[in-house]
Coordinates of C-alpha atoms and ligand atoms in Angstrom, one line a residue:
M1 CA 21.8 1.6 -107.6
L2 CA 19.9 1.9 -104.2
S3 CA 17.8 -0.7 -105.1
R4 CA 20.7 -2.9 -106.2
T5 CA 22.1 -2.5 -102.6
I6 CA 19.0 -3.3 -101.0
A7 CA 18.4 -6.3 -102.8
A8 CA 22.1 -7.6 -102.2
N9 CA 21.7 -7.0 -98.6
Q10 CA 18.4 -8.8 -98.5
L11 CA 20.0 -11.6 -100.3
K12 CA 23.3 -12.1 -98.3
N13 CA 21.0 -11.6 -95.0
S14 CA 18.7 -14.3 -96.2
L15 CA 21.6 -16.8 -97.8
R16 CA 23.3 -16.3 -94.0
A17 CA 20.2 -17.2 -92.4
S18 CA 19.4 -20.0 -94.6
K19 CA 22.8 -21.7 -94.1
Q20 CA 22.0 -23.8 -97.0
I21 CA 24.9 -22.5 -99.1
R22 CA 28.0 -24.9 -99.8
N23 CA 28.6 -25.8 -95.9
L24 CA 27.2 -28.9 -93.9
S25 CA 26.8 -28.2 -90.2
I26 CA 26.7 -31.3 -87.7
H27 CA 25.4 -31.6 -84.5
E28 CA 27.4 -31.4 -81.1
Y29 CA 27.4 -35.0 -80.6
R30 CA 28.6 -35.8 -83.9
S31 CA 31.7 -33.4 -83.6
A32 CA 32.3 -34.8 -80.2
E33 CA 32.7 -38.2 -82.1
L34 CA 35.1 -36.8 -84.8
L35 CA 37.2 -35.3 -81.5
R36 CA 37.3 -38.9 -79.8
Q37 CA 38.3 -40.1 -83.1
Y38 CA 41.5 -37.9 -83.2
G39 CA 41.9 -38.0 -79.8
V40 CA 41.0 -34.4 -78.5
G41 CA 39.5 -34.4 -75.0
T42 CA 36.0 -33.9 -74.8
P43 CA 33.5 -35.0 -71.9
A44 CA 32.2 -38.6 -72.0
G45 CA 29.0 -38.6 -73.3
E46 CA 26.1 -39.9 -75.7
A47 CA 23.2 -38.8 -77.7
A48 CA 19.5 -39.9 -76.5
F49 CA 16.4 -39.7 -78.9
E50 CA 14.1 -40.9 -76.4
P51 CA 13.7 -39.7 -72.4
Q52 CA 14.4 -43.3 -71.5
Q53 CA 17.3 -43.6 -73.2
A54 CA 18.4 -40.2 -71.6
Y55 CA 18.2 -42.1 -68.4
D56 CA 20.0 -44.9 -69.4
I57 CA 22.8 -43.0 -70.7
A58 CA 23.3 -40.9 -67.7
K59 CA 23.3 -44.2 -65.3
K60 CA 26.2 -45.8 -67.8
L61 CA 28.0 -42.8 -67.4
G62 CA 27.7 -43.2 -63.7
H63 CA 28.2 -39.6 -62.4
D64 CA 25.5 -37.5 -60.6
A65 CA 27.0 -34.4 -62.0
L66 CA 25.8 -34.2 -65.6
V67 CA 25.0 -31.9 -68.3
V68 CA 22.1 -32.1 -70.6
K69 CA 22.5 -30.2 -74.2
A70 CA 20.0 -29.8 -76.7
Q71 CA 21.0 -30.9 -79.9
A72 CA 19.7 -28.2 -82.7
L73 CA 21.9 -26.5 -85.2
T74 CA 22.1 -23.3 -83.7
G75 CA 24.6 -21.3 -81.7
G76 CA 24.1 -19.8 -78.0
R77 CA 21.8 -22.5 -76.8
G78 CA 22.7 -21.8 -73.1
K79 CA 21.0 -18.7 -73.5
G80 CA 18.2 -19.8 -75.3
H81 CA 14.7 -20.8 -74.6
F82 CA 12.1 -23.3 -75.9
D83 CA 8.9 -22.8 -77.5
T84 CA 7.6 -24.1 -74.1
G85 CA 8.7 -21.3 -72.1
L86 CA 11.6 -23.8 -70.7
K87 CA 14.7 -22.0 -70.5
S88 CA 18.3 -22.8 -71.8
G89 CA 19.1 -25.4 -74.1
V90 CA 22.1 -26.5 -71.7
H91 CA 21.3 -27.8 -68.3
M92 CA 23.5 -28.7 -65.1
I93 CA 21.6 -31.5 -63.8
E94 CA 22.5 -34.0 -60.5
S95 CA 20.5 -37.5 -61.7
A96 CA 19.5 -39.8 -64.1
E97 CA 15.9 -38.9 -63.6
Q98 CA 16.3 -35.1 -64.4
A99 CA 17.9 -36.3 -67.7
R100 CA 14.8 -38.2 -68.7
D101 CA 12.8 -35.4 -67.7
L102 CA 14.7 -32.7 -69.4
A103 CA 14.9 -34.9 -72.5
K104 CA 10.9 -35.2 -72.3
Q105 CA 10.8 -31.5 -72.1
M106 CA 13.5 -30.5 -75.0
L107 CA 13.0 -33.3 -77.4
K108 CA 10.8 -32.7 -80.5
H109 CA 10.2 -28.8 -79.2
R110 CA 12.0 -25.8 -80.8
L111 CA 14.4 -24.2 -79.4
I112 CA 14.8 -20.5 -80.2
T113 CA 18.2 -18.7 -79.6
K114 CA 19.9 -15.2 -80.9
Q115 CA 21.2 -17.1 -84.0
S116 CA 18.3 -19.0 -84.6
G117 CA 15.6 -17.0 -86.1
A118 CA 12.3 -16.3 -84.3
K119 CA 10.7 -20.0 -85.5
G120 CA 13.8 -21.5 -83.6
K121 CA 15.4 -25.2 -84.4
P122 CA 13.8 -28.4 -84.1
V123 CA 15.7 -30.8 -81.1
S124 CA 16.8 -33.7 -82.7
A125 CA 18.5 -35.3 -79.9
V126 CA 19.8 -34.3 -76.3
Y127 CA 23.5 -35.1 -75.5
V128 CA 23.9 -36.3 -72.0
V129 CA 27.6 -35.4 -70.9
E130 CA 29.4 -35.9 -67.7
R131 CA 29.8 -32.6 -66.0
V132 CA 33.4 -31.5 -66.1
N133 CA 34.9 -29.1 -63.8
A134 CA 36.5 -26.2 -65.6
K135 CA 39.1 -23.9 -64.6
H136 CA 39.3 -21.5 -67.0
E137 CA 37.2 -21.3 -70.4
A138 CA 39.0 -20.2 -73.6
Y139 CA 38.2 -19.8 -77.4
L140 CA 39.6 -21.6 -80.5
S141 CA 38.3 -21.8 -84.2
I142 CA 39.9 -22.4 -87.5
L143 CA 38.4 -21.2 -90.8
M144 CA 39.9 -20.3 -94.0
D145 CA 40.7 -16.9 -94.5
R146 CA 39.6 -15.8 -97.9
Q147 CA 41.6 -12.6 -98.2
S148 CA 45.4 -14.8 -97.6
K149 CA 43.7 -18.0 -99.0
K150 CA 45.3 -19.7 -96.0
A151 CA 43.7 -21.6 -92.7
M152 CA 43.5 -19.1 -89.9
I153 CA 43.5 -20.1 -86.4
I154 CA 41.7 -17.4 -84.0
C155 CA 41.9 -17.7 -80.0
S156 CA 41.0 -16.0 -77.3
S157 CA 41.7 -16.4 -73.8
E158 CA 38.2 -15.3 -72.9
G159 CA 35.8 -18.1 -74.2
G160 CA 32.3 -19.4 -73.3
M161 CA 30.9 -16.1 -74.4
N162 CA 30.0 -14.9 -77.8
I163 CA 33.3 -14.1 -79.5
E164 CA 31.8 -11.1 -81.3
E165 CA 31.4 -9.7 -77.7
V166 CA 34.8 -10.2 -77.1
A167 CA 35.6 -8.6 -80.2
A168 CA 33.7 -5.4 -79.1
K169 CA 34.7 -5.2 -75.5
N170 CA 38.4 -6.6 -75.3
P171 CA 39.7 -7.2 -78.8
D172 CA 43.4 -7.3 -77.3
A173 CA 42.3 -11.1 -76.0
I174 CA 42.1 -12.2 -79.6
K175 CA 45.0 -13.3 -81.1
K176 CA 45.2 -14.7 -84.9
F177 CA 47.4 -17.2 -86.6
T178 CA 47.6 -17.9 -90.2
V179 CA 48.9 -21.7 -91.3
T180 CA 50.5 -21.9 -94.6
E181 CA 49.4 -25.2 -96.7
S182 CA 53.1 -26.0 -97.0
E183 CA 54.4 -25.7 -93.4
G184 CA 51.2 -26.8 -92.0
L185 CA 50.7 -26.1 -88.3
T186 CA 54.3 -25.8 -86.8
A187 CA 55.1 -27.0 -83.2
E188 CA 56.4 -23.5 -82.9
T189 CA 53.0 -22.0 -83.6
A190 CA 51.1 -24.7 -81.7
K191 CA 52.9 -23.6 -78.5
Q192 CA 52.2 -19.8 -79.3
I193 CA 48.5 -20.5 -79.2
S194 CA 48.6 -22.7 -76.7
K195 CA 50.3 -19.6 -74.6
S196 CA 47.6 -17.3 -75.6
L197 CA 44.6 -19.0 -74.2
G198 CA 45.1 -18.1 -70.6
F199 CA 45.8 -21.5 -69.1
S200 CA 48.2 -22.3 -66.4
A201 CA 51.3 -23.2 -67.4
E202 CA 50.8 -27.3 -66.6
A203 CA 48.0 -27.1 -69.4
E204 CA 50.1 -25.6 -72.3
A205 CA 51.6 -28.8 -73.5
D206 CA 47.9 -30.5 -73.7
A207 CA 46.6 -27.2 -75.1
A208 CA 49.4 -27.5 -78.0
D209 CA 48.5 -31.3 -78.7
A210 CA 44.9 -30.6 -78.9
V211 CA 45.4 -27.8 -81.2
T212 CA 47.5 -29.8 -83.3
K213 CA 44.9 -32.6 -83.7
L214 CA 41.9 -29.9 -84.1
Y215 CA 43.8 -28.9 -87.1
K216 CA 44.5 -32.1 -88.5
I217 CA 40.7 -32.8 -88.4
F218 CA 40.2 -29.6 -90.2
K219 CA 42.5 -30.7 -93.3
E220 CA 41.6 -34.2 -93.2
K221 CA 37.9 -33.9 -93.1
D222 CA 37.8 -30.8 -95.3
A223 CA 36.2 -28.6 -92.8
S224 CA 35.5 -25.1 -93.4
Q225 CA 35.1 -24.1 -89.9
I226 CA 35.7 -25.6 -86.5
E227 CA 34.9 -23.5 -83.7
I228 CA 35.4 -24.7 -79.8
N229 CA 33.8 -22.3 -77.5
P230 CA 34.6 -23.2 -74.7
L231 CA 37.9 -24.8 -75.2
S232 CA 38.7 -25.5 -71.2
E233 CA 41.6 -25.9 -68.7
V234 CA 39.9 -28.9 -66.9
E235 CA 40.6 -30.7 -63.5
G236 CA 40.3 -34.3 -62.9
Q237 CA 40.7 -36.1 -66.0
D238 CA 43.3 -37.5 -68.3
T239 CA 44.2 -34.6 -70.2
K240 CA 44.2 -30.9 -68.8
V241 CA 42.3 -29.3 -71.8
M242 CA 39.1 -30.4 -73.4
C243 CA 36.7 -29.2 -75.8
M244 CA 33.3 -28.3 -73.9
D245 CA 31.4 -27.7 -77.2
A246 CA 32.2 -27.8 -81.0
K247 CA 30.6 -26.3 -84.0
F248 CA 31.9 -27.7 -87.2
G249 CA 31.1 -26.8 -90.7
F250 CA 32.0 -28.7 -94.0
D251 CA 32.9 -27.5 -97.5
D252 CA 30.1 -29.2 -100.0
N253 CA 32.6 -29.4 -102.5
A254 CA 34.2 -32.0 -100.7
S255 CA 31.3 -33.9 -100.0
F256 CA 32.1 -37.2 -102.4
R257 CA 35.0 -37.8 -100.3
Q258 CA 33.7 -37.4 -96.8
E259 CA 30.9 -39.7 -96.6
E260 CA 30.9 -40.2 -93.0
V261 CA 30.5 -36.6 -92.2
Y262 CA 27.9 -36.4 -94.8
S263 CA 26.0 -39.3 -93.5
W264 CA 25.2 -37.2 -90.6
R265 CA 23.7 -34.5 -92.2
D266 CA 20.2 -33.8 -90.5
L267 CA 17.3 -32.6 -92.9
S268 CA 15.2 -32.0 -90.1
Q269 CA 17.5 -28.9 -89.2
E270 CA 17.0 -27.1 -92.9
D271 CA 14.4 -25.5 -94.3
A272 CA 11.9 -28.1 -96.0
D273 CA 11.7 -25.9 -99.3
E274 CA 15.4 -25.6 -99.5
V275 CA 15.9 -29.1 -99.2
V276 CA 13.5 -29.8 -102.3
A277 CA 15.0 -27.0 -104.0
K278 CA 18.6 -28.4 -103.5
K279 CA 17.5 -31.8 -104.9
S280 CA 16.5 -30.1 -108.0
D281 CA 19.9 -28.1 -108.4
L282 CA 17.8 -24.8 -107.8
N283 CA 19.2 -21.9 -105.8
F284 CA 16.2 -20.7 -103.6
V285 CA 16.0 -18.2 -101.3
K286 CA 12.9 -16.8 -99.6
L287 CA 12.3 -13.3 -99.2
Q288 CA 9.9 -10.7 -97.8
G289 CA 7.9 -9.6 -100.6
N290 CA 4.9 -10.7 -102.8
I291 CA 6.3 -11.3 -106.3
G292 CA 7.5 -14.7 -106.7
C293 CA 10.7 -14.8 -109.3
L294 CA 12.1 -17.6 -111.5
V295 CA 15.0 -16.8 -113.4
N296 CA 18.2 -18.4 -114.7
G297 CA 21.6 -17.3 -113.6
A298 CA 22.5 -15.8 -110.2
G299 CA 23.3 -12.5 -112.2
L300 CA 19.8 -12.2 -113.9
A301 CA 18.3 -13.3 -110.6
M302 CA 19.7 -10.0 -108.8
A303 CA 19.2 -8.0 -111.9
T304 CA 15.5 -9.2 -112.1
M305 CA 15.0 -8.5 -108.1
D306 CA 16.5 -5.0 -109.1
V307 CA 14.1 -4.0 -111.8
I308 CA 11.3 -5.1 -109.4
K309 CA 12.3 -2.8 -106.9
L310 CA 12.8 0.1 -109.4
Y311 CA 9.2 -0.2 -110.5
G312 CA 8.1 -0.5 -106.7
G313 CA 7.6 -4.1 -106.3
D314 CA 9.0 -6.5 -103.9
P315 CA 10.6 -9.8 -104.5
A316 CA 9.0 -12.8 -102.6
N317 CA 12.3 -15.2 -103.3
F318 CA 15.4 -15.6 -105.1
L319 CA 15.3 -18.8 -107.6
D320 CA 18.0 -19.3 -110.0
C321 CA 17.2 -22.6 -112.0
G322 CA 20.5 -22.7 -113.5
G323 CA 21.3 -24.0 -116.9
G324 CA 20.2 -27.6 -116.8
A325 CA 16.4 -26.9 -116.0
T326 CA 14.0 -29.1 -117.6
P327 CA 10.3 -29.0 -117.6
E328 CA 10.4 -31.0 -114.5
T329 CA 12.7 -28.5 -112.4
I330 CA 10.6 -25.7 -113.8
E331 CA 7.5 -27.5 -112.2
T332 CA 9.4 -27.9 -108.8
A333 CA 10.3 -24.1 -108.8
F334 CA 6.8 -23.1 -109.4
K335 CA 5.5 -25.3 -106.6
L336 CA 8.2 -23.8 -104.2
I337 CA 7.6 -20.3 -105.6
L338 CA 3.5 -20.9 -104.6
S339 CA 4.0 -22.5 -101.3
N340 CA 4.6 -19.0 -99.9
E341 CA 0.8 -17.9 -99.8
K342 CA 2.1 -14.2 -99.6
V343 CA 3.2 -14.9 -103.5
D344 CA 0.3 -12.4 -105.5
G345 CA 2.0 -12.9 -108.8
I346 CA 5.2 -14.5 -110.8
F347 CA 7.6 -13.1 -112.9
V348 CA 9.4 -15.5 -114.9
N349 CA 12.6 -13.8 -116.6
I350 CA 14.4 -16.4 -118.6
F351 CA 17.6 -15.9 -120.8
G352 CA 17.8 -19.0 -122.5
G353 CA 21.6 -19.3 -123.7
I354 CA 22.1 -22.9 -122.3
V355 CA 18.5 -23.4 -120.9
R356 CA 15.8 -23.7 -123.5
C357 CA 12.9 -21.5 -123.9
D358 CA 10.5 -24.5 -124.9
F359 CA 11.4 -26.4 -121.9
V360 CA 10.9 -23.5 -119.6
A361 CA 7.2 -22.9 -121.4
Q362 CA 6.5 -26.6 -121.0
G363 CA 7.3 -26.5 -117.6
L364 CA 5.5 -23.2 -117.2
V365 CA 2.2 -24.7 -118.9
S366 CA 2.3 -28.4 -117.1
A367 CA 3.1 -26.5 -113.8
T368 CA 0.2 -24.0 -114.4
K369 CA -2.1 -26.7 -115.0
N370 CA -1.3 -29.4 -112.4
L371 CA -1.0 -26.6 -109.6
A372 CA -3.9 -24.6 -110.7
V373 CA -2.1 -21.5 -110.4
S374 CA -4.6 -18.6 -109.9
V375 CA -2.1 -15.8 -109.6
P376 CA -1.1 -13.8 -112.8
I377 CA 1.9 -15.0 -114.2
V378 CA 4.2 -12.8 -116.4
A379 CA 6.9 -14.2 -118.6
R380 CA 9.9 -12.5 -120.5
L381 CA 11.8 -15.5 -122.4
Q382 CA 14.5 -14.6 -124.7
G383 CA 17.0 -16.9 -126.5
T384 CA 17.1 -20.3 -127.5
N385 CA 14.1 -21.9 -128.9
L386 CA 12.3 -18.5 -128.3
E387 CA 9.5 -19.5 -131.3
E388 CA 8.8 -22.8 -130.1
G389 CA 8.3 -21.6 -126.4
R390 CA 5.9 -18.8 -127.2
R391 CA 3.9 -21.2 -129.4
I392 CA 3.7 -23.9 -126.4
I393 CA 2.2 -20.8 -124.1
E394 CA -0.1 -19.6 -126.7
E395 CA -1.5 -22.7 -127.7
S396 CA -1.9 -23.7 -124.1
G397 CA -4.6 -21.0 -124.1
L398 CA -3.7 -19.9 -120.5
K399 CA -3.2 -16.5 -119.5
I400 CA -0.1 -15.6 -119.4
Y401 CA 1.5 -12.3 -120.0
S402 CA 4.1 -12.8 -122.6
F403 CA 6.8 -10.1 -123.1
D404 CA 10.3 -9.7 -125.1
E405 CA 11.8 -6.8 -122.9
L406 CA 12.5 -7.0 -119.1
D407 CA 11.2 -3.3 -118.3
P408 CA 7.5 -3.6 -119.4
A409 CA 7.5 -7.1 -118.0
A410 CA 8.4 -5.9 -114.7
Q411 CA 6.3 -3.0 -115.1
K412 CA 3.3 -5.2 -115.6
V413 CA 3.9 -7.8 -112.8
V414 CA 4.3 -5.2 -110.2
E415 CA 1.1 -3.5 -111.6
L416 CA -0.9 -6.9 -111.3
T417 CA 0.4 -7.6 -107.6
R418 CA -0.1 -4.3 -106.5
Ligands
LIG1 P1 26.1 -22.8 -76.5 O1 25.6 -21.8 -75.8 O2 25.4 -23.2 -77.8 O3 27.4 -22.2 -77.3 O4 26.4 -24.1 -75.5 P2 27.6 -24.8 -74.7 O5 27.8 -26.2 -75.3 O6 29.0 -23.8 -75.2 O7 27.3 -24.4 -73.4 C1 26.9 -23.3 -72.8 C2 28.0 -23.3 -71.6 O8 27.9 -24.6 -70.6 C3 29.3 -23.4 -72.0 O9 29.9 -22.2 -72.1 C4 29.9 -23.9 -70.6 O10 30.3 -22.8 -70.0 C5 29.2 -24.7 -69.7 N1 29.0 -26.1 -70.0 C6 28.7 -26.7 -70.9 N2 29.2 -27.9 -71.0 C7 30.1 -27.9 -69.8 C8 30.4 -29.3 -68.5 O11 30.7 -30.2 -68.8 N3 31.1 -28.3 -67.6 C9 31.2 -27.3 -67.1 N4 31.5 -26.9 -66.2 N5 30.3 -26.4 -67.7 C10 29.9 -26.9 -69.3
LIG2 MN1 29.4 -22.9 -76.7

């Protein structure tokens, strides 16, 4: 059972790190566009993809006080640093020349933050915005609460910093409000929220208005998460409340009706292998070990990882090829597994209920030939068209260790990769 817990935790962490599952993240400048569409206050600004464009935007904004913000899908950019040594992904600047110079230093480089992983994220654009004076910084997020199955609005009078930090140091500053589907966000709740942000009394009406519109975006755009940090009380603007930063996530299940939002997907921010996997309907997550696994069904994938661990091995990945696997998807799966040079052996564990053993065998054989696989392969096939699958493997003349039972198969692959 211990191994199960380890495998489960490892998988959970990887799924979280990969962020590929069921959720689309968009860049801050795209989120700002949505905010503007709904009439929510956010500083004026535009994204630049070339240094000169950053200069032009800065000139167009017509202010000296500006902020240049690296567009990479990660949080904590302000406190991050670049692979070049440059500090911070959020810079306060005073001229268009500085905007151009910073864009040159940020674009195409990688931004490393507490949340990005050691490799960091590539900077796809820089967002050049007017610098707005903030009197007070608060925090607001809207998400689906799994327990109550309702939307939840979380707010705090202490914004601009990591919400986990606030939760640890000053939990009383955090307030939670649930919103029922039938009622929606009532004027009364919006008012209560606006009062818990720590703003001055004059800003409360604008805050309630902003929260109401944010909830409207959440509903209409099938968002899974909206996080505004900071939500600031500002001076010298048409509105007294502005979103200075916005992180939006969207539910993949609704992608079919959110064309605009999904057209904003930035593949450069995602793990290349995971993008390939998703295209073939493979559920692929990299892990730390050296045994590549090809399995069908998430449950069997977990069990396979456990059994490998039980015999002292360490899985290199989690790969669920699902029920619809064809010889082509199996070959893609092999490519993905082998793109990791740590892999010393491959364990194929297929229970052919919907997926057919002969398809798996065909994919296995053609992948082994086409990709000149040099590491040992252990295959345990069971189920539909098993005999046909076995025959294909035997006739191929390839050295594939075939097993009927899981335990001896796992033992074999661990032995071969030790
Ligand atoms: P994050 O570090 O990825 O969360 O990036 P943010 O967009 O939140 O920027 C970091 C910090 O810079 C914010 O918490 C604000 O305090 C500050 N900041 C960003 N934009 C502005 C702005 O237009 N005006 C002012 N006064 N502060 C800003
Ligand atoms: Mn922020």
